mmCIF file of C-alpha atoms in Angstrom:
data_model
loop_
_atom_site.group_PDB
_atom_site.id
_atom_site.type_symbol
_atom_site.label_atom_id
_atom_site.label_comp_id
_atom_site.label_asym_id
_atom_site.label_seq_id
_atom_site.Cartn_x
_atom_site.Cartn_y
_atom_site.Cartn_z
ATOM 1 C CA UNK A 17 11.096 -55.263 63.888
ATOM 2 C CA UNK A 18 9.069 -53.490 64.787
ATOM 3 C CA UNK A 19 6.141 -52.009 62.372
ATOM 4 C CA UNK A 20 6.533 -49.138 60.067
ATOM 5 C CA UNK A 21 3.669 -47.171 60.850
ATOM 6 C CA UNK A 22 2.361 -44.855 58.092
ATOM 7 C CA UNK A 23 2.909 -40.849 59.554
ATOM 8 C CA UNK A 24 1.120 -38.223 57.732
ATOM 9 C CA UNK A 25 2.588 -35.686 59.850
ATOM 10 C CA UNK A 26 5.303 -34.406 58.141
ATOM 11 C CA UNK A 27 2.840 -33.945 54.813
ATOM 12 C CA UNK A 28 1.657 -29.665 54.281
ATOM 13 C CA UNK A 29 -2.095 -28.853 54.852
ATOM 14 C CA UNK A 30 -3.465 -26.630 53.247
ATOM 15 C CA UNK A 31 -5.539 -24.377 55.959
ATOM 16 C CA UNK A 32 -9.494 -23.864 55.059
ATOM 17 C CA UNK A 33 -9.258 -20.435 53.305
ATOM 18 C CA UNK A 34 -6.406 -21.354 51.075
ATOM 19 C CA UNK A 35 -8.401 -24.002 50.659
ATOM 20 C CA UNK A 36 -11.356 -22.165 48.947
ATOM 21 C CA UNK A 37 -8.963 -19.998 47.052
ATOM 22 C CA UNK A 38 -7.192 -22.891 45.468
ATOM 23 C CA UNK A 39 -11.523 -23.671 43.943
ATOM 24 C CA UNK A 40 -12.533 -20.253 43.153
ATOM 25 C CA UNK A 41 -8.823 -20.548 41.532
ATOM 26 C CA UNK A 42 -9.887 -23.309 39.553
ATOM 27 C CA UNK A 43 -14.005 -22.467 39.252
ATOM 28 C CA UNK A 44 -12.690 -20.029 37.670
ATOM 29 C CA UNK A 45 -10.532 -21.428 35.683
ATOM 30 C CA UNK A 46 -13.170 -23.872 33.769
ATOM 31 C CA UNK A 47 -15.164 -21.108 33.446
ATOM 32 C CA UNK A 48 -13.445 -19.315 31.609
ATOM 33 C CA UNK A 49 -12.459 -22.498 29.727
ATOM 34 C CA UNK A 50 -16.325 -23.244 28.709
ATOM 35 C CA UNK A 51 -17.041 -19.089 27.512
ATOM 36 C CA UNK A 52 -13.670 -19.940 24.876
ATOM 37 C CA UNK A 53 -15.535 -22.413 23.899
ATOM 38 C CA UNK A 54 -19.359 -21.049 23.369
ATOM 39 C CA UNK A 55 -17.284 -18.406 21.257
ATOM 40 C CA UNK A 56 -15.620 -20.446 19.121
ATOM 41 C CA UNK A 57 -18.811 -22.005 18.735
ATOM 42 C CA UNK A 58 -20.960 -19.195 18.059
ATOM 43 C CA UNK A 59 -18.240 -17.359 16.222
ATOM 44 C CA UNK A 60 -19.169 -14.323 14.148
ATOM 45 C CA UNK A 61 -22.876 -14.005 16.260
ATOM 46 C CA UNK A 62 -22.197 -10.504 16.567
ATOM 47 C CA UNK A 63 -22.474 -10.600 20.528
ATOM 48 C CA UNK A 64 -20.799 -7.784 22.557
ATOM 49 C CA UNK A 65 -17.325 -9.556 23.740
ATOM 50 C CA UNK A 66 -15.319 -9.098 26.938
ATOM 51 C CA UNK A 67 -11.770 -9.603 27.531
ATOM 52 C CA UNK A 68 -12.917 -11.000 30.906
ATOM 53 C CA UNK A 69 -13.162 -14.075 29.026
ATOM 54 C CA UNK A 70 -9.235 -13.384 28.124
ATOM 55 C CA UNK A 71 -7.452 -13.934 31.966
ATOM 56 C CA UNK A 72 -3.943 -12.235 31.319
ATOM 57 C CA UNK A 73 -0.980 -14.458 31.107
ATOM 58 C CA UNK A 74 1.493 -12.206 32.828
ATOM 59 C CA UNK A 75 4.528 -15.097 31.773
ATOM 60 C CA UNK A 76 3.516 -13.006 27.909
ATOM 61 C CA UNK A 77 2.956 -9.432 29.669
ATOM 62 C CA UNK A 78 -0.276 -8.736 28.616
ATOM 63 C CA UNK A 79 -1.602 -6.303 30.277
ATOM 64 C CA UNK A 80 -5.049 -5.541 29.157
ATOM 65 C CA UNK A 81 -6.466 -1.987 28.219
ATOM 66 C CA UNK A 82 -9.170 0.113 30.877
ATOM 67 C CA UNK A 83 -12.345 -0.221 28.722
ATOM 68 C CA UNK A 84 -12.447 3.689 27.407
ATOM 69 C CA UNK A 85 -8.581 3.292 25.749
ATOM 70 C CA UNK A 86 -9.749 0.383 24.336
ATOM 71 C CA UNK A 87 -12.389 1.639 22.860
ATOM 72 C CA UNK A 88 -10.293 5.492 22.288
ATOM 73 C CA UNK A 89 -7.694 2.478 20.844
ATOM 74 C CA UNK A 90 -10.710 1.573 18.406
ATOM 75 C CA UNK A 91 -12.479 4.489 17.673
ATOM 76 C CA UNK A 92 -9.329 6.014 15.947
ATOM 77 C CA UNK A 93 -8.552 2.637 14.558
ATOM 78 C CA UNK A 94 -12.382 2.915 12.158
ATOM 79 C CA UNK A 95 -11.633 6.667 11.716
ATOM 80 C CA UNK A 96 -11.342 7.320 7.579
ATOM 81 C CA UNK A 97 -12.447 3.466 7.180
ATOM 82 C CA UNK A 98 -14.620 1.887 4.041
ATOM 83 C CA UNK A 99 -14.741 -1.287 3.441
ATOM 84 C CA UNK A 100 -11.077 -1.502 0.874
ATOM 85 C CA UNK A 101 -9.508 -0.389 4.818
ATOM 86 C CA UNK A 102 -7.059 -2.637 6.014
ATOM 87 C CA UNK A 103 -6.652 -2.655 9.967
ATOM 88 C CA UNK A 104 -3.577 -4.217 11.287
ATOM 89 C CA UNK A 105 -4.006 -5.068 15.197
ATOM 90 C CA UNK A 106 -0.102 -5.708 16.895
ATOM 91 C CA UNK A 107 -0.209 -7.990 19.917
ATOM 92 C CA UNK A 108 -3.772 -5.398 21.231
ATOM 93 C CA UNK A 109 -6.145 -7.698 21.550
ATOM 94 C CA UNK A 110 -8.225 -5.944 23.586
ATOM 95 C CA UNK A 111 -8.011 -3.421 20.949
ATOM 96 C CA UNK A 112 -9.491 -5.576 18.794
ATOM 97 C CA UNK A 113 -12.169 -7.577 20.544
ATOM 98 C CA UNK A 114 -13.480 -3.454 21.403
ATOM 99 C CA UNK A 115 -13.531 -2.937 16.933
ATOM 100 C CA UNK A 116 -15.298 -5.438 17.329
ATOM 101 C CA UNK A 117 -17.706 -4.595 19.211
ATOM 102 C CA UNK A 118 -17.930 -1.629 18.334
ATOM 103 C CA UNK A 119 -18.510 -2.664 14.378
ATOM 104 C CA UNK A 120 -21.016 -5.302 15.913
ATOM 105 C CA UNK A 121 -23.457 -2.572 18.527
ATOM 106 C CA UNK A 122 -23.022 0.387 16.019
ATOM 107 C CA UNK A 123 -24.310 -1.547 13.312
ATOM 108 C CA UNK A 124 -21.629 -0.448 10.341
ATOM 109 C CA UNK A 125 -22.543 -1.125 6.782
ATOM 110 C CA UNK A 126 -21.072 -3.196 4.441
ATOM 111 C CA UNK A 127 -19.783 -0.206 2.627
ATOM 112 C CA UNK A 128 -17.830 0.246 6.342
ATOM 113 C CA UNK A 129 -16.954 -2.502 7.570
ATOM 114 C CA UNK A 130 -12.816 -3.150 6.870
ATOM 115 C CA UNK A 131 -10.742 -5.967 7.012
ATOM 116 C CA UNK A 132 -8.704 -6.191 10.399
ATOM 117 C CA UNK A 133 -5.928 -9.089 11.461
ATOM 118 C CA UNK A 134 -5.749 -9.329 14.782
ATOM 119 C CA UNK A 135 -1.355 -10.383 14.520
ATOM 120 C CA UNK A 136 -1.080 -12.013 17.983
ATOM 121 C CA UNK A 137 0.551 -14.691 19.685
ATOM 122 C CA UNK A 138 -2.158 -16.051 22.262
ATOM 123 C CA UNK A 139 -3.565 -18.863 20.432
ATOM 124 C CA UNK A 140 -6.757 -18.392 22.144
ATOM 125 C CA UNK A 141 -7.725 -15.544 20.168
ATOM 126 C CA UNK A 142 -7.355 -17.967 17.626
ATOM 127 C CA UNK A 143 -11.459 -19.143 17.548
ATOM 128 C CA UNK A 144 -11.680 -15.548 15.845
ATOM 129 C CA UNK A 145 -10.874 -15.817 11.468
ATOM 130 C CA UNK A 146 -8.795 -12.640 11.776
ATOM 131 C CA UNK A 147 -6.293 -14.592 14.058
ATOM 132 C CA UNK A 148 -2.830 -14.440 12.239
ATOM 133 C CA UNK A 149 0.012 -15.573 14.195
ATOM 134 C CA UNK A 150 2.275 -13.481 15.193
ATOM 135 C CA UNK A 151 5.598 -14.041 17.063
ATOM 136 C CA UNK A 152 7.079 -10.574 17.339
ATOM 137 C CA UNK A 153 10.788 -13.125 17.154
ATOM 138 C CA UNK A 154 9.996 -13.595 13.417
ATOM 139 C CA UNK A 155 8.498 -9.681 12.687
ATOM 140 C CA UNK A 156 8.420 -11.160 8.468
ATOM 141 C CA UNK A 157 6.991 -14.284 9.238
ATOM 142 C CA UNK A 158 3.529 -13.492 7.947
ATOM 143 C CA UNK A 159 1.604 -13.796 4.554
ATOM 144 C CA UNK A 160 3.424 -11.980 1.359
ATOM 145 C CA UNK A 161 0.072 -10.349 0.752
ATOM 146 C CA UNK A 162 -0.231 -8.299 3.480
ATOM 147 C CA UNK A 163 3.322 -6.263 2.853
ATOM 148 C CA UNK A 164 2.198 -2.410 2.359
ATOM 149 C CA UNK A 165 -0.913 -2.799 2.573
ATOM 150 C CA UNK A 166 -2.358 -1.721 6.005
ATOM 151 C CA UNK A 167 -3.687 1.446 6.531
ATOM 152 C CA UNK A 168 -4.125 2.040 10.087
ATOM 153 C CA UNK A 169 -1.679 -0.126 12.332
ATOM 154 C CA UNK A 170 -1.847 -0.237 16.239
ATOM 155 C CA UNK A 171 1.463 -2.429 17.983
ATOM 156 C CA UNK A 172 1.741 -3.215 21.567
ATOM 157 C CA UNK A 173 5.346 -4.914 21.541
ATOM 158 C CA UNK A 174 5.060 -7.644 24.725
ATOM 159 C CA UNK A 175 8.096 -6.415 25.974
ATOM 160 C CA UNK A 176 10.532 -3.371 27.256
ATOM 161 C CA UNK A 177 13.444 -4.386 25.724
ATOM 162 C CA UNK A 178 15.446 -3.175 22.765
ATOM 163 C CA UNK A 179 15.096 -6.906 20.328
ATOM 164 C CA UNK A 180 11.097 -6.892 21.053
ATOM 165 C CA UNK A 181 10.914 -2.831 20.495
ATOM 166 C CA UNK A 182 12.706 -3.175 16.929
ATOM 167 C CA UNK A 183 11.431 -6.130 15.882
ATOM 168 C CA UNK A 184 7.586 -5.019 16.559
ATOM 169 C CA UNK A 185 9.017 -1.893 14.707
ATOM 170 C CA UNK A 186 9.649 -3.430 11.096
ATOM 171 C CA UNK A 187 6.974 -5.333 11.510
ATOM 172 C CA UNK A 188 4.661 -1.796 11.399
ATOM 173 C CA UNK A 189 7.762 -0.621 8.590
ATOM 174 C CA UNK A 190 6.880 -4.228 6.520
ATOM 175 C CA UNK A 191 2.988 -3.894 6.820
ATOM 176 C CA UNK A 192 2.502 0.245 5.938
ATOM 177 C CA UNK A 193 2.292 1.712 2.359
ATOM 178 C CA UNK A 194 5.071 3.532 1.608
ATOM 179 C CA UNK A 195 4.477 7.770 1.878
ATOM 180 C CA UNK A 196 5.910 10.457 2.814
ATOM 181 C CA UNK A 197 6.871 10.181 5.913
ATOM 182 C CA UNK A 198 9.158 7.692 4.505
ATOM 183 C CA UNK A 199 11.224 10.382 3.948
ATOM 184 C CA UNK A 200 11.878 11.800 7.264
ATOM 185 C CA UNK A 201 8.522 14.524 6.391
ATOM 186 C CA UNK A 202 4.984 14.114 9.478
ATOM 187 C CA UNK A 203 2.297 14.453 6.726
ATOM 188 C CA UNK A 204 -1.089 15.291 8.262
ATOM 189 C CA UNK A 205 -3.023 12.244 6.559
ATOM 190 C CA UNK A 206 0.221 9.736 6.372
ATOM 191 C CA UNK A 207 -0.500 6.688 3.777
ATOM 192 C CA UNK A 208 -0.814 3.871 6.801
ATOM 193 C CA UNK A 209 -2.140 5.575 10.098
ATOM 194 C CA UNK A 210 0.130 4.283 12.988
ATOM 195 C CA UNK A 211 -0.172 4.171 16.369
ATOM 196 C CA UNK A 212 2.171 2.753 19.494
ATOM 197 C CA UNK A 213 1.598 1.871 23.286
ATOM 198 C CA UNK A 214 4.875 1.076 24.929
ATOM 199 C CA UNK A 215 5.909 2.245 28.221
ATOM 200 C CA UNK A 216 8.035 5.553 28.623
ATOM 201 C CA UNK A 217 11.419 4.535 28.934
ATOM 202 C CA UNK A 218 10.905 3.937 24.848
ATOM 203 C CA UNK A 219 10.191 6.586 23.870
ATOM 204 C CA UNK A 220 13.733 7.625 22.233
ATOM 205 C CA UNK A 221 14.389 4.346 20.801
ATOM 206 C CA UNK A 222 10.417 4.289 19.341
ATOM 207 C CA UNK A 223 10.615 7.660 18.104
ATOM 208 C CA UNK A 224 13.937 6.427 16.526
ATOM 209 C CA UNK A 225 12.110 2.852 15.174
ATOM 210 C CA UNK A 226 9.814 4.495 13.719
ATOM 211 C CA UNK A 227 10.663 8.087 12.237
ATOM 212 C CA UNK A 228 10.806 6.798 9.156
ATOM 213 C CA UNK A 229 6.188 6.607 9.938
ATOM 214 C CA UNK A 230 6.690 10.586 10.720
ATOM 215 C CA UNK A 231 5.753 9.075 14.849
ATOM 216 C CA UNK A 232 5.450 11.288 17.059
ATOM 217 C CA UNK A 233 5.409 11.249 21.157
ATOM 218 C CA UNK A 234 1.754 12.282 21.986
ATOM 219 C CA UNK A 235 0.007 14.239 25.161
ATOM 220 C CA UNK A 236 -2.863 11.009 25.370
ATOM 221 C CA UNK A 237 -1.703 8.370 28.103
ATOM 222 C CA UNK A 238 -2.883 4.958 27.834
ATOM 223 C CA UNK A 239 -4.289 3.326 31.190
ATOM 224 C CA UNK A 240 -4.310 -0.304 31.178
ATOM 225 C CA UNK A 241 -7.710 -1.954 33.102
ATOM 226 C CA UNK A 242 -5.299 -3.576 36.506
ATOM 227 C CA UNK A 243 -3.431 -0.578 36.769
ATOM 228 C CA UNK A 244 0.818 -0.873 35.383
ATOM 229 C CA UNK A 245 3.173 0.178 37.787
ATOM 230 C CA UNK A 246 5.144 1.579 34.681
ATOM 231 C CA UNK A 247 4.237 4.506 32.956
ATOM 232 C CA UNK A 248 2.923 4.225 28.834
ATOM 233 C CA UNK A 249 2.622 6.775 26.241
ATOM 234 C CA UNK A 250 0.793 6.558 23.167
ATOM 235 C CA UNK A 251 2.900 7.761 19.783
ATOM 236 C CA UNK A 252 1.473 7.734 16.230
ATOM 237 C CA UNK A 253 1.858 9.533 13.210
ATOM 238 C CA UNK A 254 -1.238 11.161 13.059
ATOM 239 C CA UNK A 255 -3.452 14.205 15.901
ATOM 240 C CA UNK A 256 -6.612 13.920 16.482
ATOM 241 C CA UNK A 257 -9.153 14.903 19.363
ATOM 242 C CA UNK A 258 -7.850 13.532 21.578
ATOM 243 C CA UNK A 259 -4.140 13.833 21.060
ATOM 244 C CA UNK A 260 -1.708 16.015 20.152
ATOM 245 C CA UNK A 261 2.062 15.467 19.414
ATOM 246 C CA UNK A 262 3.678 16.868 22.307
ATOM 247 C CA UNK A 263 7.390 17.895 20.228
#
């Protein structure tokens, strides 16, 4: 009987450049995990935050806004707010992070800082006290006290499907305060200011779903940090210096 010999010839080997790329990937992942742990330990220290700490997960349809877009949304959410106001950020963590950065960097007085909720599926963001776990598949599985109590809302449904868009809209409408717009009459100062950010091909569906809130397609086109092939629109039930209604 012949002696069995080890033969590594069939085992695929990575090239030097591939090995370096793999090492870089793991080093970057470990660094981000360490940053998250540091953030969790610090909590509310007032440090300026960066979305670079949170790697996008494309499987969860995560695409962060550009700094400029996040800043625009955050400032519109903070407009006309005081410490009695409530803001809900639905599936738009980059807007939420910029909200926190503006509050930390502008030394807002206590009488101007609103109560903020981040409704989010990604539990990496549970390091923030504002985090409320949210799964669009269960649109009303939220604290009952939030119903009809939110002054300013931004919603960026994670998927461009009718099911996801419909359920996210149900959440936004459930959170919103009753107003004249609920009768289909847009008002210049709605009880709840609502912003929706999603794909252009959802245009007719979004206007239908949020019609009771007085939503219209606006002239503002959100930009994502790493770019997207899909054209995105901003919808809102109010006009401002940044956007006007298209129709």
